[in-house]
Short mmCIF file of C-alpha atoms in Angstrom, two decimals:
data_model
loop_
_atom_site.label_atom_id
_atom_site.label_comp_id
_atom_site.label_asym_id
_atom_site.label_seq_id
_atom_site.Cartn_x
_atom_site.Cartn_y
_atom_site.Cartn_z
CA MET A 1 72.70 84.56 55.11
CA ASN A 2 75.00 84.66 51.74
CA GLN A 3 78.45 85.54 51.41
CA ASP A 4 78.56 88.89 50.41
CA THR A 5 76.25 89.42 53.86
CA ASN A 6 79.05 87.93 55.80
CA LYS A 7 81.50 90.33 54.55
CA ASP A 8 79.27 93.70 54.90
CA ASN A 9 78.50 92.32 58.77
CA TYR A 10 82.27 91.47 59.61
CA HIS A 11 83.21 94.74 57.50
CA ASN A 12 80.87 97.07 59.55
CA PHE A 13 81.45 95.29 62.54
CA LEU A 14 85.02 96.70 62.36
CA GLY A 15 83.96 99.54 61.09
CA VAL A 16 82.06 100.03 64.75
CA THR A 17 85.23 99.07 66.66
CA LYS A 18 87.88 101.69 64.98
CA ASP A 19 85.90 104.47 65.61
CA THR A 20 85.31 103.17 69.33
CA LEU A 21 88.67 101.57 70.14
CA ASP A 22 91.47 103.91 67.88
CA PRO A 23 90.97 107.34 70.01
CA VAL A 24 90.72 105.39 73.45
CA LEU A 25 93.61 103.45 72.28
CA THR A 26 95.97 106.54 71.23
CA LYS A 27 95.37 108.42 74.44
CA MET A 28 96.66 105.67 76.04
CA ARG A 29 99.53 104.97 73.97
CA ARG A 30 100.29 108.52 74.79
CA GLN A 31 99.94 108.99 79.02
CA ASP A 32 102.92 108.23 81.36
CA LEU A 33 101.58 105.51 84.34
CA ASP A 34 104.00 106.93 86.00
CA ARG A 35 102.53 110.61 87.04
CA TRP A 36 98.75 109.85 87.43
CA PHE A 37 98.98 111.04 91.66
CA GLY A 38 100.40 114.16 90.73
CA VAL A 39 97.49 114.81 88.87
CA ALA A 40 94.85 113.87 90.88
CA CYS A 41 96.17 115.43 93.51
CA SER A 42 96.80 119.30 91.67
CA ALA A 43 92.61 118.37 89.95
CA PRO A 44 91.14 120.55 93.52
CA PHE A 45 92.92 123.22 92.66
CA LYS A 46 92.00 123.64 89.26
CA LYS A 47 88.01 123.75 90.53
CA LEU A 48 88.92 126.52 93.23
CA PRO A 49 87.58 129.30 91.14
CA THR A 50 84.49 127.45 90.79
CA ILE A 51 84.05 127.14 94.53
CA PHE A 52 85.02 130.69 95.68
CA LYS A 53 82.04 131.85 92.80
CA SER A 54 79.71 129.42 94.30
CA LEU A 55 80.66 130.99 97.75
CA GLY A 56 80.30 134.42 97.01
CA ALA A 57 76.84 133.77 95.81
CA LEU A 58 76.22 131.98 99.02
CA GLY A 59 77.32 135.03 100.53
CA LYS A 60 74.43 136.43 99.72
CA ILE A 61 71.98 135.06 101.09
CA SER A 62 70.09 135.88 104.21
CA PHE A 63 69.97 132.25 106.08
CA SER A 64 67.90 133.53 108.94
CA THR A 65 65.12 133.86 105.86
CA LEU A 66 65.13 130.96 104.91
CA PRO A 67 62.41 128.00 105.90
CA VAL A 68 63.23 125.40 108.44
CA ILE A 69 66.84 125.33 108.04
CA GLY A 70 67.08 128.88 108.43
CA PRO A 71 67.12 129.25 112.24
CA GLY A 72 69.02 126.30 112.43
CA LEU A 73 71.68 127.38 111.08
CA VAL A 74 71.77 130.39 112.79
CA ILE A 75 71.53 128.81 116.36
CA LEU A 76 74.94 126.87 114.43
CA PHE A 77 77.02 129.79 113.28
CA GLY A 78 76.21 131.47 116.99
CA VAL A 79 77.70 128.72 118.76
CA ILE A 80 80.32 128.59 116.45
CA LYS A 81 81.37 131.58 117.31
CA SER A 82 81.54 130.90 121.22
CA TRP A 83 84.14 128.39 120.07
CA PRO A 84 87.72 129.40 121.48
CA LEU A 85 90.03 130.45 118.55
CA TRP A 86 91.99 127.38 118.18
CA ILE A 87 88.86 125.17 117.88
CA THR A 88 87.30 127.57 115.43
CA ILE A 89 90.35 127.24 113.03
CA SER A 90 91.56 123.36 113.51
CA SER A 91 87.74 122.40 112.50
CA ILE A 92 88.25 124.61 109.77
CA ALA A 93 91.23 123.16 108.74
CA ALA A 94 89.77 119.63 109.70
CA ILE A 95 86.56 120.33 106.94
CA ILE A 96 88.75 121.81 103.98
CA LEU A 97 91.34 118.73 104.41
CA VAL A 98 88.49 116.09 104.50
CA LEU A 99 86.97 118.02 101.21
CA TYR A 100 90.60 117.99 99.49
CA ILE A 101 90.51 113.93 100.60
CA ILE A 102 86.97 113.85 99.39
CA LEU A 103 87.41 115.82 95.76
CA VAL A 104 90.93 114.22 94.99
CA GLN A 105 88.95 110.69 95.43
CA GLN A 106 85.87 111.71 92.94
CA TYR A 107 88.74 112.79 90.46
CA ILE A 108 90.41 109.42 91.07
CA SER A 109 87.11 107.79 90.45
CA LYS A 110 86.77 109.69 87.08
CA MET A 111 90.32 109.17 85.86
CA ILE A 112 89.70 105.40 86.31
CA SER A 113 86.56 105.83 83.80
CA ILE A 114 87.57 104.73 80.44
CA ALA A 115 84.53 107.02 79.59
CA SER A 116 85.37 110.05 81.08
CA GLU A 117 87.81 112.85 79.15
CA HIS A 118 89.92 112.86 82.73
CA PHE A 119 90.72 108.87 82.22
CA HIS A 120 94.59 107.94 82.59
CA LEU A 121 96.22 104.58 81.89
CA GLY A 122 98.34 104.99 85.09
CA ALA A 123 95.04 104.99 87.16
CA LEU A 124 93.73 102.27 85.79
CA LYS A 125 96.81 100.31 86.53
CA ALA A 126 97.14 101.41 90.18
CA ARG A 127 93.31 100.64 90.85
CA ARG A 128 91.98 98.17 89.29
CA PRO A 129 95.14 96.00 88.02
CA LYS A 130 92.72 93.36 86.03
CA GLU A 131 91.64 95.62 83.83
CA TYR A 132 94.69 97.10 82.65
CA GLU A 133 95.88 93.82 82.40
CA LEU A 134 92.97 92.89 79.97
CA TRP A 135 93.76 96.21 77.81
CA ALA A 136 98.18 96.04 78.38
CA PRO A 137 98.17 93.49 75.27
CA LEU A 138 96.15 96.12 72.92
CA ILE A 139 98.07 98.91 74.15
CA LYS A 140 101.27 97.37 73.48
CA GLN A 141 100.34 97.10 70.08
CA ASN A 142 100.95 100.51 67.15
CA GLU A 143 98.70 99.06 64.93
CA LYS A 144 95.55 100.81 64.36
CA TYR A 145 91.89 99.01 63.78
CA SER A 146 91.33 101.82 60.70
CA THR A 147 94.23 99.94 58.97
CA LEU A 148 92.72 96.49 59.53
CA TYR A 149 88.88 98.11 58.52
CA ASP A 150 90.11 99.60 55.35
CA PHE A 151 92.25 96.25 54.54
CA VAL A 152 89.47 93.85 54.65
CA GLY A 153 87.59 96.63 52.70
CA ILE A 154 89.74 96.54 50.63
CA TYR A 155 90.35 92.56 50.15
CA PHE A 156 86.56 91.82 50.11
CA LYS A 157 86.13 94.15 47.06
CA ALA A 158 88.97 93.01 44.86
CA ASP A 159 87.68 91.17 42.29
CA ASN A 160 91.32 89.65 40.68
CA ASP A 161 94.76 90.07 41.52
CA LYS A 162 95.89 93.09 39.63
CA SER A 163 93.11 95.27 41.34
CA LEU A 164 94.15 93.33 45.03
CA ARG A 165 97.71 94.56 44.64
CA GLU A 166 96.32 97.91 43.61
CA ALA A 167 94.19 97.97 46.80
CA LEU A 168 96.61 96.93 49.23
CA GLY A 169 99.13 99.28 48.10
CA ILE A 170 97.03 102.08 48.78
CA LEU A 171 96.53 100.22 52.13
CA ASN A 172 100.46 99.85 52.65
CA GLU A 173 100.50 104.01 52.03
CA GLN A 174 97.77 104.42 54.73
CA SER A 175 100.22 101.97 56.88
CA LEU A 176 103.14 104.09 56.37
CA GLN A 177 101.47 107.36 57.18
CA ASN A 178 99.93 105.47 60.38
CA LYS A 179 103.50 104.20 61.33
CA ASN A 180 105.15 107.80 60.72
CA ASP A 181 101.86 109.26 63.12
CA ASP A 182 102.93 106.91 65.49
CA TYR A 183 107.22 107.88 65.44
CA ALA A 184 106.28 111.78 65.88
CA LEU A 185 104.02 110.48 69.08
CA GLU A 186 107.67 108.37 69.66
CA ILE A 187 109.43 111.21 69.21
CA GLU A 188 107.16 113.61 71.39
CA TYR A 189 107.83 111.14 74.14
CA LEU A 190 111.60 110.69 73.74
CA GLU A 191 111.94 114.62 73.83
CA ASN A 192 109.89 114.63 76.93
CA GLU A 193 112.01 112.21 78.73
CA ILE A 194 114.86 114.16 77.88
CA VAL A 195 113.43 117.60 79.45
CA ARG A 196 113.15 114.97 82.73
CA HIS A 197 115.99 113.21 82.75
CA GLU A 198 117.55 116.96 82.35
CA LYS A 199 115.51 118.42 85.10
CA ALA A 200 116.09 115.15 87.54
CA ILE A 201 120.42 115.68 86.47
CA SER A 202 120.26 119.50 87.45
CA TYR A 203 118.98 118.16 90.96
CA LEU A 204 121.08 115.66 91.38
CA VAL A 205 124.38 118.71 90.54
CA GLY A 206 122.29 120.60 92.75
CA LEU A 207 122.76 117.89 95.52
CA ILE A 208 126.31 116.65 94.47
CA LYS A 209 127.20 120.89 95.29
CA ASP A 210 125.09 121.52 98.98
CA THR A 211 126.92 118.22 100.00
CA ASN A 212 130.36 119.30 98.31
CA LYS A 213 129.66 122.83 100.45
CA SER A 214 128.83 120.64 104.05
CA LEU A 215 131.46 118.45 103.53
CA TYR A 216 134.03 121.30 103.44
CA ARG A 217 132.56 123.17 106.61
CA PHE A 218 132.09 119.79 108.46
CA VAL A 219 136.26 119.73 108.03
CA ASN A 220 136.46 123.49 109.08
CA ASP A 221 134.63 122.10 112.10
CA CYS A 222 131.29 124.03 111.71
CA MET A 223 129.08 122.05 109.97
CA ASN A 224 125.67 121.74 111.91
CA PHE A 225 122.01 120.32 111.40
CA TYR A 226 120.60 123.84 109.98
CA GLU A 227 122.16 123.08 106.74
CA LEU A 228 120.71 119.87 105.88
CA ASP A 229 117.80 121.56 103.76
CA PHE A 230 119.56 120.58 100.73
CA VAL A 231 116.87 118.99 99.50
CA CYS A 232 113.92 120.55 101.17
CA GLY A 233 112.65 121.33 105.07
CA TYR A 234 112.44 119.08 107.00
CA THR A 235 112.08 118.14 111.35
CA ILE A 236 113.77 115.06 113.76
CA TYR A 237 112.05 113.39 115.87
CA GLU A 238 113.73 110.59 118.58
CA ILE A 239 111.88 107.46 119.24
CA LYS A 240 111.73 107.58 122.67
CA ASP A 241 109.56 104.76 124.62
CA ASP A 242 105.95 105.15 123.56
CA HIS A 243 106.06 108.22 122.07
CA ILE A 244 108.13 110.38 119.35
CA VAL A 245 109.74 113.74 120.65
CA LYS A 246 111.08 116.39 117.91
CA ILE A 247 114.42 117.61 118.16
CA MET A 248 114.73 119.29 115.06
CA ASP A 249 112.81 121.84 112.43
CA LYS A 250 114.30 123.31 109.34
CA GLY A 251 112.42 125.24 106.57
CA THR A 252 108.75 124.43 107.72
CA SER A 253 105.79 126.17 108.75
CA GLY A 254 106.72 125.01 113.24
CA SER A 255 103.17 123.54 113.12
CA SER A 256 104.73 119.85 113.67
CA PRO A 257 103.55 118.41 117.07
CA SER A 258 106.81 118.72 119.46
CA LYS A 259 105.76 115.24 120.86
CA LEU A 260 103.16 112.08 119.62
CA PRO A 261 102.15 109.24 121.14
CA LEU A 262 102.77 105.86 119.06
CA THR A 263 99.20 104.65 118.67
CA GLU A 264 97.62 103.45 115.91
CA GLU A 265 95.69 106.79 115.27
CA ASN A 266 98.18 108.76 114.88
CA ALA A 267 100.07 106.42 112.63
CA LEU A 268 96.87 107.35 110.46
CA ILE A 269 97.50 111.13 110.36
CA TYR A 270 101.52 111.48 110.81
CA SER A 271 104.26 109.34 108.80
CA ALA A 272 106.32 110.00 111.14
CA VAL A 273 104.46 108.10 113.84
CA ASP A 274 103.75 105.47 111.15
CA VAL A 275 107.31 104.95 110.35
CA ALA A 276 108.35 104.68 113.48
CA MET A 277 106.06 101.87 114.60
CA HIS A 278 106.70 100.08 111.19
CA PRO A 279 110.13 100.59 110.55
CA GLU A 280 109.98 97.35 108.55
CA GLU A 281 107.47 98.55 106.06
CA GLY A 282 110.10 101.22 104.74
CA THR A 283 109.16 105.06 104.20
CA LYS A 284 105.79 106.54 104.81
CA TYR A 285 104.44 109.56 103.72
CA ASN A 286 101.45 111.75 104.57
CA ASN A 287 99.36 114.84 103.13
CA SER A 288 99.97 117.14 106.08
CA SER A 289 97.58 119.61 104.60
CA PRO A 290 95.95 120.11 100.97
CA GLY A 291 99.07 120.60 98.58
CA ARG A 292 101.89 119.56 101.29
CA THR A 293 103.44 116.59 101.84
CA VAL A 294 105.35 114.95 104.81
CA VAL A 295 107.68 111.69 103.72
CA SER A 296 109.27 110.01 107.15
CA SER A 297 112.04 107.63 107.01
CA TYR A 298 113.57 105.39 110.13
CA MET A 299 117.12 106.16 110.73
CA LYS A 300 119.10 104.28 113.48
CA MET A 301 121.78 106.16 115.21
CA LEU A 302 124.48 105.63 117.28
CA ASN A 303 124.37 104.23 120.61
CA GLY A 304 120.82 102.71 120.25
CA VAL A 305 119.21 105.23 119.33
CA ASN A 306 116.60 105.93 116.68
CA TRP A 307 115.50 109.18 114.41
CA VAL A 308 112.40 109.80 112.04
CA TRP A 309 113.49 112.09 109.35
CA CYS A 310 110.75 114.00 107.78
CA PHE A 311 110.79 116.03 104.22
CA HIS A 312 108.08 118.86 104.12
CA PHE A 313 107.50 120.10 100.80
CA ASP A 314 104.14 121.75 98.37
CA ASP A 315 103.19 119.23 96.12
CA THR A 316 104.52 121.69 92.97
CA ASN A 317 108.02 121.36 94.48
CA ASP A 318 109.38 119.33 91.90
CA LYS A 319 113.22 118.95 93.10
CA ALA A 320 111.73 117.99 96.34
CA LEU A 321 109.04 115.25 94.62
CA TYR A 322 112.30 113.91 92.71
CA LEU A 323 114.16 113.77 95.57
CA ALA A 324 111.64 112.79 98.65
CA LEU A 325 109.68 110.54 96.42
CA GLY A 326 111.66 109.85 93.72
CA ASP A 327 111.21 107.90 90.24
CA ASP A 328 112.41 106.04 87.48
CA ILE A 329 115.33 108.59 87.36
CA ILE A 330 116.44 108.91 90.61
CA GLU A 331 116.91 106.25 93.51
CA VAL A 332 115.39 107.66 96.20
CA ARG A 333 117.37 105.29 98.56
CA GLU A 334 120.68 106.34 98.25
CA VAL A 335 119.30 110.49 99.12
CA TYR A 336 118.21 108.63 102.52
CA ARG A 337 121.42 107.11 102.81
CA LEU A 338 123.24 110.35 102.21
CA VAL A 339 120.81 112.60 104.78
CA HIS A 340 121.31 109.33 106.86
CA VAL A 341 125.26 109.94 107.51
CA PHE A 342 125.04 113.36 107.86
CA CYS A 343 123.24 112.87 110.40
CA LEU A 344 125.54 110.00 111.75
CA ILE A 345 128.32 112.26 111.46
CA LEU A 346 126.61 115.03 113.26
CA GLN A 347 125.54 113.25 116.32
CA LYS A 348 128.71 111.95 116.71
CA ALA A 349 130.68 114.95 116.57
CA SER A 350 127.81 115.58 119.68
CA LEU A 351 128.27 112.80 121.49
CA SER A 352 132.62 113.21 121.54
CA GLY A 353 131.94 116.95 123.11
CA LYS A 354 132.15 119.21 119.96
CA GLU A 355 129.33 120.84 121.11
CA GLU A 356 130.80 123.51 118.72
CA ILE A 357 129.85 122.10 116.09
CA LEU A 358 126.31 121.81 115.79
CA ASP A 359 126.03 126.13 116.10
CA GLY A 360 128.42 126.58 113.66
CA ASN A 361 131.08 128.35 115.75
CA GLU A 362 133.99 125.94 116.44
CA ARG A 363 137.41 127.80 116.29
CA SER A 364 140.76 127.43 117.12
CA SER A 365 142.70 127.60 120.28
CA ASP A 366 144.07 131.65 119.59
CA GLY A 367 140.88 132.57 118.61
CA SER A 368 141.15 132.03 114.98
CA GLN A 369 139.58 129.98 112.27
CA SER A 370 141.64 127.23 110.91
CA THR A 371 139.84 126.20 107.19
CA ALA A 372 139.85 123.95 104.29
CA GLU A 373 138.88 125.74 100.95
CA GLY A 374 137.02 124.11 97.86
#
């Protein structure tokens, strides 16, 4: 094999490599590592039109006329009709939840496949960290294989120093254009980061305003638990022996169980039970239904009492996602410390005999109301 053949082989190899890897690396460099799970959770909802269309087609079929399975389906539907309404609704909800989880997992499997159009680098890092480590050195570099391909081609074809310098000058222009493209991507990324930080700051400003309002209401003896929804709806559970009991529910659908035994089975379903049983593991969360999230935090209260605070919110609620689950902008621990201290204030007021503070009706002895304003 002569020298020219070797040159052609190396150059052709780089040609295949650039066509394969450059698009993949460019896509990886543009993606946000922290937002893949939200994309996965929202993916099933994008399929709803297709699902409804399929259900509409199935609704036109007369199942009783189908051979073999038709009679079985008719019997099954008859049994379902005989069930109490709550069993039917619970069964449908459970089936929908299972299907939702299956769809999310299916989408995540696509997100970790580099060949898939749904590929996401954050999912690869979370689910296949060893594979991510193989790609990480290439992702951190901004160079492209196409630039290397052009450089090698020019080097191989140059027959003297002058032609090589001219060729390298052209290559430098191409490299400069590639860097300009990379800078444009960086600018786009930074602009998106600015939007994210502005949004986070706006949520923090709103939180500070609500906090100040509650503090003034505390000074005026009219602060109560019902105003602590400055992040989103919530429930509070008190831990009692081998179970938890709901003592407060504000801004939710009201479907949270009033009492839950502390069992490992319940811990797999309810984050409130999970964090009550394993407080040392920190905040827990679960999807109570498709598109709904519950985030639970353990709180040590006065007089040896322990509570569990649960945020309830839709996955489309950006404010709650920022403040309850947190990210690289907001330190979510401080939000939970804020909630905790307000609960301690209200509990202490209740223990000291100020029952009125819980319903916001504290007044002075002559029937008037003494207030502080801000």
